[in-house]
Amino acid sequence: MNRQEKPPVDNLTELMEFVLLGFADMPQLQRFLFGLFLIIYIIILMSNGTVFLIIKMDPALQSPMYFFLANFSFLEICYVSATLPRMLMNLGTQRRRISLVACATQMCFVLIFAGTECLLLAVMAYDRYVAICYPLHYPLVMSNRVCILLATGSWTIGIPGTIGHTYQIFSLSFCRSKQINHFFCDIPPILKLACGDTFVNEASVYIVAVLFVMVPFLLILGSYSKIVSIILKLPSATNRAKAFSTCSSHLMVVMLFFGSGIIAYLRPNSRHSEETDKVLSLFYAILTPMLNPMIYSLRNKDVIMALRKFLCK
């Protein structure tokens, strides 16, 4: 008589699939949400893609500020593409299963792109700081070589740590519910499914969040405190208005992205709510990439002029 052997506990993780619940609690809105997020995804791709193209093609926009903005627009396309296609597929097919390998891959890319965004926003703040506080030294300090090094560092510096962090999380045994009450594979909802003590993993989440979220955020705040003090000393009201206009758009993006990210990752565990985390994730993973090109282009005369020339062509 053949007996069906039970898989060892150590192999449960390898055999497992997760279920991304997403909007499963709103079955009557599935088609509406699919259409809504499809439109949002198209808007993000077209708007950020257009900003990227016009900066690359227009000779008037070949400056460090626009070089970083082009990197930022391309990053937003990558960032949102790590989450929205899977969300759209789940809404369209109602098949919410995701393999452990696919979940780990998604988490890894989301963390890499989120870390890159934090660092790139800090670099953009430093660029504005040098341009406003040390305008005579700006061409020397922000040379083409320095800009490439800063952009490359923003894209690559967090990759080894992110891969290691993702491997550490998915090396755990998952013996609880397979259901992830989230739109994508994010750290907090995954850790809730893990067996045993997850203190080391939770501590590493805080360390990574401090290094890649809080440190860049504090550097940005420091840069802008210096920028504001310099702007207020400018004799011309026109120059003050121009300087504030240049910086305010970047600051709006910073507050929206970092505010939701800090609340999501640096709250005490006792205050974590799955529904709150889902709402916050919509801000930093979807809403910010959609609003960024609108904020930058609508508040920047050079980008608007370049866009008009691009459309005329």
Short mmCIF file of C-alpha atoms in Angstrom, two decimals:
data_model
loop_
_atom_site.label_atom_id
_atom_site.label_comp_id
_atom_site.label_asym_id
_atom_site.label_seq_id
_atom_site.Cartn_x
_atom_site.Cartn_y
_atom_site.Cartn_z
CA MET A 1 0.00 0.00 0.00
CA ASN A 2 1.51 3.31 -1.10
CA ARG A 3 1.48 6.04 1.44
CA GLN A 4 1.64 9.69 0.43
CA GLU A 5 4.56 11.21 2.26
CA LYS A 6 4.15 14.61 3.84
CA PRO A 7 6.74 17.15 2.74
CA PRO A 8 9.24 18.10 5.44
CA VAL A 9 8.61 21.38 7.23
CA ASP A 10 11.85 22.79 5.76
CA ASN A 11 10.47 22.27 2.25
CA LEU A 12 7.12 23.96 2.83
CA THR A 13 8.52 27.30 1.70
CA GLU A 14 9.71 25.80 -1.60
CA LEU A 15 6.30 24.32 -2.38
CA MET A 16 4.29 27.34 -1.41
CA GLU A 17 2.28 29.86 -3.36
CA PHE A 18 0.87 33.06 -1.94
CA VAL A 19 -2.44 34.75 -2.63
CA LEU A 20 -2.41 38.53 -3.09
CA LEU A 21 -5.80 39.63 -1.76
CA GLY A 22 -5.61 43.22 -3.01
CA PHE A 23 -9.22 44.38 -3.51
CA ALA A 24 -10.78 40.95 -2.94
CA ASP A 25 -13.10 42.47 -0.31
CA MET A 26 -14.75 44.62 -3.03
CA PRO A 27 -15.93 42.10 -5.66
CA GLN A 28 -18.50 44.48 -7.14
CA LEU A 29 -15.76 47.01 -8.02
CA GLN A 30 -13.28 44.69 -9.75
CA ARG A 31 -13.98 45.89 -13.31
CA PHE A 32 -14.07 49.54 -12.30
CA LEU A 33 -10.75 49.21 -10.42
CA PHE A 34 -9.18 47.37 -13.34
CA GLY A 35 -10.14 50.23 -15.69
CA LEU A 36 -9.03 52.87 -13.19
CA PHE A 37 -5.59 51.38 -12.57
CA LEU A 38 -5.11 50.65 -16.27
CA ILE A 39 -5.73 54.34 -17.04
CA ILE A 40 -3.36 55.35 -14.21
CA TYR A 41 -0.67 53.00 -15.53
CA ILE A 42 -1.00 54.40 -19.06
CA ILE A 43 -0.83 57.98 -17.69
CA ILE A 44 2.33 57.14 -15.71
CA LEU A 45 4.03 55.51 -18.69
CA MET A 46 3.11 58.29 -21.14
CA SER A 47 3.78 61.27 -18.86
CA ASN A 48 7.08 60.05 -17.42
CA GLY A 49 8.13 58.71 -20.83
CA THR A 50 7.41 62.10 -22.44
CA VAL A 51 9.42 63.98 -19.78
CA PHE A 52 12.32 61.55 -20.28
CA LEU A 53 12.22 61.94 -24.08
CA ILE A 54 12.01 65.73 -24.21
CA ILE A 55 14.90 66.09 -21.75
CA LYS A 56 17.04 63.75 -23.83
CA MET A 57 16.10 65.45 -27.13
CA ASP A 58 15.99 69.17 -26.24
CA PRO A 59 19.42 70.92 -26.18
CA ALA A 60 18.05 73.58 -23.80
CA LEU A 61 17.50 70.95 -21.10
CA GLN A 62 21.05 69.56 -20.99
CA SER A 63 21.83 70.62 -17.42
CA PRO A 64 22.40 68.61 -14.21
CA MET A 65 18.91 69.38 -12.88
CA TYR A 66 17.23 67.94 -15.96
CA PHE A 67 19.70 65.05 -16.17
CA PHE A 68 18.53 63.92 -12.73
CA LEU A 69 14.90 64.61 -13.66
CA ALA A 70 15.27 62.32 -16.69
CA ASN A 71 16.71 59.61 -14.43
CA PHE A 72 13.83 60.17 -12.04
CA SER A 73 11.19 59.86 -14.77
CA PHE A 74 12.73 56.62 -16.05
CA LEU A 75 12.90 55.32 -12.47
CA GLU A 76 9.19 56.01 -11.95
CA ILE A 77 8.36 53.89 -15.01
CA CYS A 78 10.45 51.03 -13.62
CA TYR A 79 9.05 51.43 -10.09
CA VAL A 80 5.39 51.34 -11.07
CA SER A 81 6.01 48.49 -13.54
CA ALA A 82 7.15 46.33 -10.64
CA THR A 83 3.68 46.43 -9.06
CA LEU A 84 0.88 47.61 -11.35
CA PRO A 85 1.01 44.92 -14.09
CA ARG A 86 0.59 42.15 -11.49
CA MET A 87 -2.21 44.12 -9.82
CA LEU A 88 -3.98 44.56 -13.18
CA MET A 89 -3.61 40.86 -13.96
CA ASN A 90 -5.09 39.93 -10.58
CA LEU A 91 -8.03 42.30 -11.10
CA GLY A 92 -8.62 41.13 -14.67
CA THR A 93 -8.36 37.37 -14.17
CA GLN A 94 -9.31 37.09 -10.47
CA ARG A 95 -6.42 34.61 -10.16
CA ARG A 96 -4.50 36.12 -7.30
CA ARG A 97 -1.92 33.36 -6.82
CA ILE A 98 1.76 34.23 -6.99
CA SER A 99 4.65 31.81 -6.58
CA LEU A 100 7.21 32.30 -3.86
CA VAL A 101 9.95 33.02 -6.44
CA ALA A 102 7.77 35.59 -8.25
CA CYS A 103 6.86 37.20 -4.92
CA ALA A 104 10.52 37.42 -3.86
CA THR A 105 11.47 38.87 -7.27
CA GLN A 106 8.74 41.48 -7.05
CA MET A 107 9.74 42.49 -3.53
CA CYS A 108 13.40 42.72 -4.53
CA PHE A 109 12.68 45.05 -7.48
CA VAL A 110 10.24 47.18 -5.47
CA LEU A 111 12.86 47.67 -2.73
CA ILE A 112 15.62 48.45 -5.24
CA PHE A 113 13.52 51.07 -7.04
CA ALA A 114 12.19 52.57 -3.79
CA GLY A 115 15.73 52.86 -2.39
CA THR A 116 16.93 54.40 -5.65
CA GLU A 117 14.11 56.95 -5.51
CA CYS A 118 15.07 57.97 -1.97
CA LEU A 119 18.72 58.44 -2.95
CA LEU A 120 17.91 60.17 -6.23
CA LEU A 121 15.63 62.66 -4.47
CA ALA A 122 18.49 63.40 -2.05
CA VAL A 123 20.87 63.93 -5.00
CA MET A 124 18.35 66.28 -6.65
CA ALA A 125 18.12 68.26 -3.41
CA TYR A 126 21.94 68.50 -3.30
CA ASP A 127 21.93 69.74 -6.91
CA ARG A 128 19.49 72.53 -5.99
CA TYR A 129 21.55 73.33 -2.88
CA VAL A 130 24.75 73.80 -4.90
CA ALA A 131 22.92 75.75 -7.65
CA ILE A 132 21.36 78.25 -5.22
CA CYS A 133 23.94 78.46 -2.43
CA TYR A 134 27.12 78.28 -4.56
CA PRO A 135 26.08 79.41 -8.07
CA LEU A 136 29.63 80.41 -9.14
CA HIS A 137 31.03 76.97 -8.27
CA TYR A 138 28.01 75.08 -9.67
CA PRO A 139 29.50 74.14 -13.11
CA LEU A 140 32.64 72.79 -11.41
CA VAL A 141 30.96 70.96 -8.53
CA MET A 142 28.17 69.44 -10.65
CA SER A 143 30.30 68.46 -13.63
CA ASN A 144 29.15 65.83 -16.10
CA ARG A 145 31.37 63.19 -14.45
CA VAL A 146 30.02 63.98 -10.96
CA CYS A 147 26.41 63.82 -12.19
CA ILE A 148 26.99 60.41 -13.79
CA LEU A 149 28.66 59.11 -10.61
CA LEU A 150 25.83 60.39 -8.39
CA ALA A 151 23.15 58.89 -10.66
CA THR A 152 24.99 55.56 -10.98
CA GLY A 153 25.49 55.40 -7.22
CA SER A 154 21.79 56.08 -6.61
CA TRP A 155 20.83 53.22 -8.93
CA THR A 156 23.34 50.65 -7.70
CA ILE A 157 24.36 51.28 -4.10
CA GLY A 158 21.37 49.52 -2.58
CA ILE A 159 21.26 46.45 -4.84
CA PRO A 160 23.53 44.09 -2.83
CA GLY A 161 21.83 44.89 0.47
CA THR A 162 18.35 44.58 -1.05
CA ILE A 163 19.10 41.16 -2.55
CA GLY A 164 20.50 39.96 0.77
CA HIS A 165 17.54 41.39 2.68
CA THR A 166 15.03 39.72 0.34
CA TYR A 167 16.89 36.39 0.59
CA GLN A 168 16.84 36.64 4.39
CA ILE A 169 13.07 37.18 4.46
CA PHE A 170 12.23 34.38 2.03
CA SER A 171 14.54 31.95 3.82
CA LEU A 172 11.99 31.92 6.64
CA SER A 173 9.40 29.17 6.94
CA PHE A 174 5.86 30.26 6.09
CA CYS A 175 3.42 28.04 7.94
CA ARG A 176 0.54 30.44 8.50
CA SER A 177 -2.07 31.65 6.04
CA LYS A 178 -0.93 32.00 2.42
CA GLN A 179 -3.04 35.11 1.99
CA ILE A 180 -1.15 38.42 1.69
CA ASN A 181 -3.52 41.24 2.51
CA HIS A 182 -1.80 43.66 0.14
CA PHE A 183 -1.55 44.69 -3.52
CA PHE A 184 2.03 43.44 -3.96
CA CYS A 185 4.69 41.51 -2.05
CA ASP A 186 5.78 44.04 0.56
CA ILE A 187 7.84 43.36 3.68
CA PRO A 188 5.33 43.91 6.53
CA PRO A 189 2.54 41.62 5.20
CA ILE A 190 5.07 38.90 4.27
CA LEU A 191 6.64 38.89 7.75
CA LYS A 192 3.18 38.41 9.28
CA LEU A 193 2.95 35.01 7.57
CA ALA A 194 6.33 33.76 8.81
CA CYS A 195 6.73 31.14 11.54
CA GLY A 196 8.88 31.56 14.61
CA ASP A 197 10.77 34.60 15.79
CA THR A 198 11.10 37.35 13.19
CA PHE A 199 12.81 39.88 15.48
CA VAL A 200 16.05 39.88 13.45
CA ASN A 201 14.13 40.44 10.22
CA GLU A 202 12.04 43.24 11.72
CA ALA A 203 15.16 44.89 13.14
CA SER A 204 16.85 44.72 9.73
CA VAL A 205 13.76 46.37 8.18
CA TYR A 206 14.15 49.32 10.56
CA ILE A 207 17.89 49.54 9.85
CA VAL A 208 17.36 49.54 6.08
CA ALA A 209 14.50 52.05 6.42
CA VAL A 210 16.68 54.38 8.49
CA LEU A 211 19.59 54.14 6.01
CA PHE A 212 17.56 54.51 2.81
CA VAL A 213 14.60 56.59 3.99
CA MET A 214 15.42 58.64 7.09
CA VAL A 215 19.03 59.55 6.23
CA PRO A 216 18.19 60.84 2.70
CA PHE A 217 15.11 62.61 4.11
CA LEU A 218 17.20 64.40 6.77
CA LEU A 219 19.80 65.34 4.15
CA ILE A 220 17.04 66.79 1.99
CA LEU A 221 15.63 68.77 4.92
CA GLY A 222 19.14 70.05 5.73
CA SER A 223 19.70 71.10 2.12
CA TYR A 224 16.39 72.92 1.94
CA SER A 225 16.87 74.68 5.25
CA LYS A 226 20.09 76.15 3.80
CA ILE A 227 18.35 76.90 0.49
CA VAL A 228 15.48 78.76 2.18
CA SER A 229 17.86 80.85 4.29
CA ILE A 230 19.78 81.87 1.13
CA ILE A 231 16.62 82.60 -0.85
CA LEU A 232 15.25 84.88 1.86
CA LYS A 233 18.45 86.97 1.62
CA LEU A 234 18.09 87.59 -2.12
CA PRO A 235 17.45 91.31 -2.80
CA SER A 236 15.12 90.81 -5.76
CA ALA A 237 11.57 89.55 -5.20
CA THR A 238 11.61 88.11 -8.74
CA ASN A 239 14.72 86.04 -7.99
CA ARG A 240 13.22 84.84 -4.72
CA ALA A 241 10.01 83.77 -6.49
CA LYS A 242 11.99 81.97 -9.23
CA ALA A 243 14.16 80.13 -6.70
CA PHE A 244 11.15 79.10 -4.60
CA SER A 245 9.33 77.90 -7.72
CA THR A 246 12.30 75.74 -8.76
CA CYS A 247 12.55 74.09 -5.35
CA SER A 248 8.91 73.85 -4.30
CA SER A 249 8.03 71.23 -6.94
CA HIS A 250 10.84 68.96 -5.76
CA LEU A 251 9.85 69.52 -2.14
CA MET A 252 6.22 68.56 -2.86
CA VAL A 253 7.38 65.22 -4.33
CA VAL A 254 9.68 64.65 -1.37
CA MET A 255 6.96 65.20 1.24
CA LEU A 256 4.45 62.97 -0.56
CA PHE A 257 6.87 60.07 -1.13
CA PHE A 258 8.84 60.18 2.12
CA GLY A 259 5.82 60.98 4.28
CA SER A 260 3.90 57.87 3.23
CA GLY A 261 7.06 55.71 3.24
CA ILE A 262 8.13 56.75 6.75
CA ILE A 263 4.66 56.10 8.17
CA ALA A 264 4.50 52.70 6.44
CA TYR A 265 7.93 51.36 7.45
CA LEU A 266 8.94 53.17 10.65
CA ARG A 267 5.75 52.90 12.70
CA PRO A 268 5.84 50.64 15.79
CA ASN A 269 4.50 47.14 15.04
CA SER A 270 1.68 47.62 17.55
CA ARG A 271 0.30 50.39 15.35
CA HIS A 272 0.52 48.51 12.07
CA SER A 273 -2.82 48.14 10.34
CA GLU A 274 -3.11 46.11 7.13
CA GLU A 275 -5.70 48.47 5.67
CA THR A 276 -3.59 51.53 6.51
CA ASP A 277 -0.53 49.92 4.92
CA LYS A 278 -2.52 49.23 1.75
CA VAL A 279 -3.66 52.84 1.50
CA LEU A 280 -0.14 54.18 2.15
CA SER A 281 1.28 51.86 -0.50
CA LEU A 282 -1.05 53.46 -3.05
CA PHE A 283 0.58 56.81 -2.25
CA TYR A 284 4.25 55.88 -2.54
CA ALA A 285 3.93 53.17 -5.22
CA ILE A 286 1.25 54.58 -7.55
CA LEU A 287 0.07 58.11 -6.75
CA THR A 288 3.54 59.68 -6.50
CA PRO A 289 4.76 58.31 -9.87
CA MET A 290 1.56 59.63 -11.47
CA LEU A 291 1.82 63.12 -9.94
CA ASN A 292 5.58 63.64 -10.35
CA PRO A 293 5.64 64.59 -14.07
CA MET A 294 2.58 66.81 -13.60
CA ILE A 295 4.18 68.61 -10.65
CA TYR A 296 7.50 69.12 -12.46
CA SER A 297 6.17 70.01 -15.93
CA LEU A 298 3.32 72.29 -14.86
CA ARG A 299 5.64 74.29 -12.58
CA ASN A 300 8.62 74.48 -14.94
CA LYS A 301 8.60 76.89 -17.87
CA ASP A 302 11.58 75.24 -19.57
CA VAL A 303 9.89 71.83 -19.58
CA ILE A 304 6.63 73.36 -20.89
CA MET A 305 8.48 75.10 -23.74
CA ALA A 306 10.35 71.91 -24.61
CA LEU A 307 7.07 69.98 -24.54
CA ARG A 308 5.47 72.46 -26.94
CA LYS A 309 8.38 72.11 -29.37
CA PHE A 310 8.19 68.33 -29.06
CA LEU A 311 4.46 68.30 -29.80
CA CYS A 312 4.89 70.66 -32.76
CA LYS A 313 7.47 68.31 -34.26
#
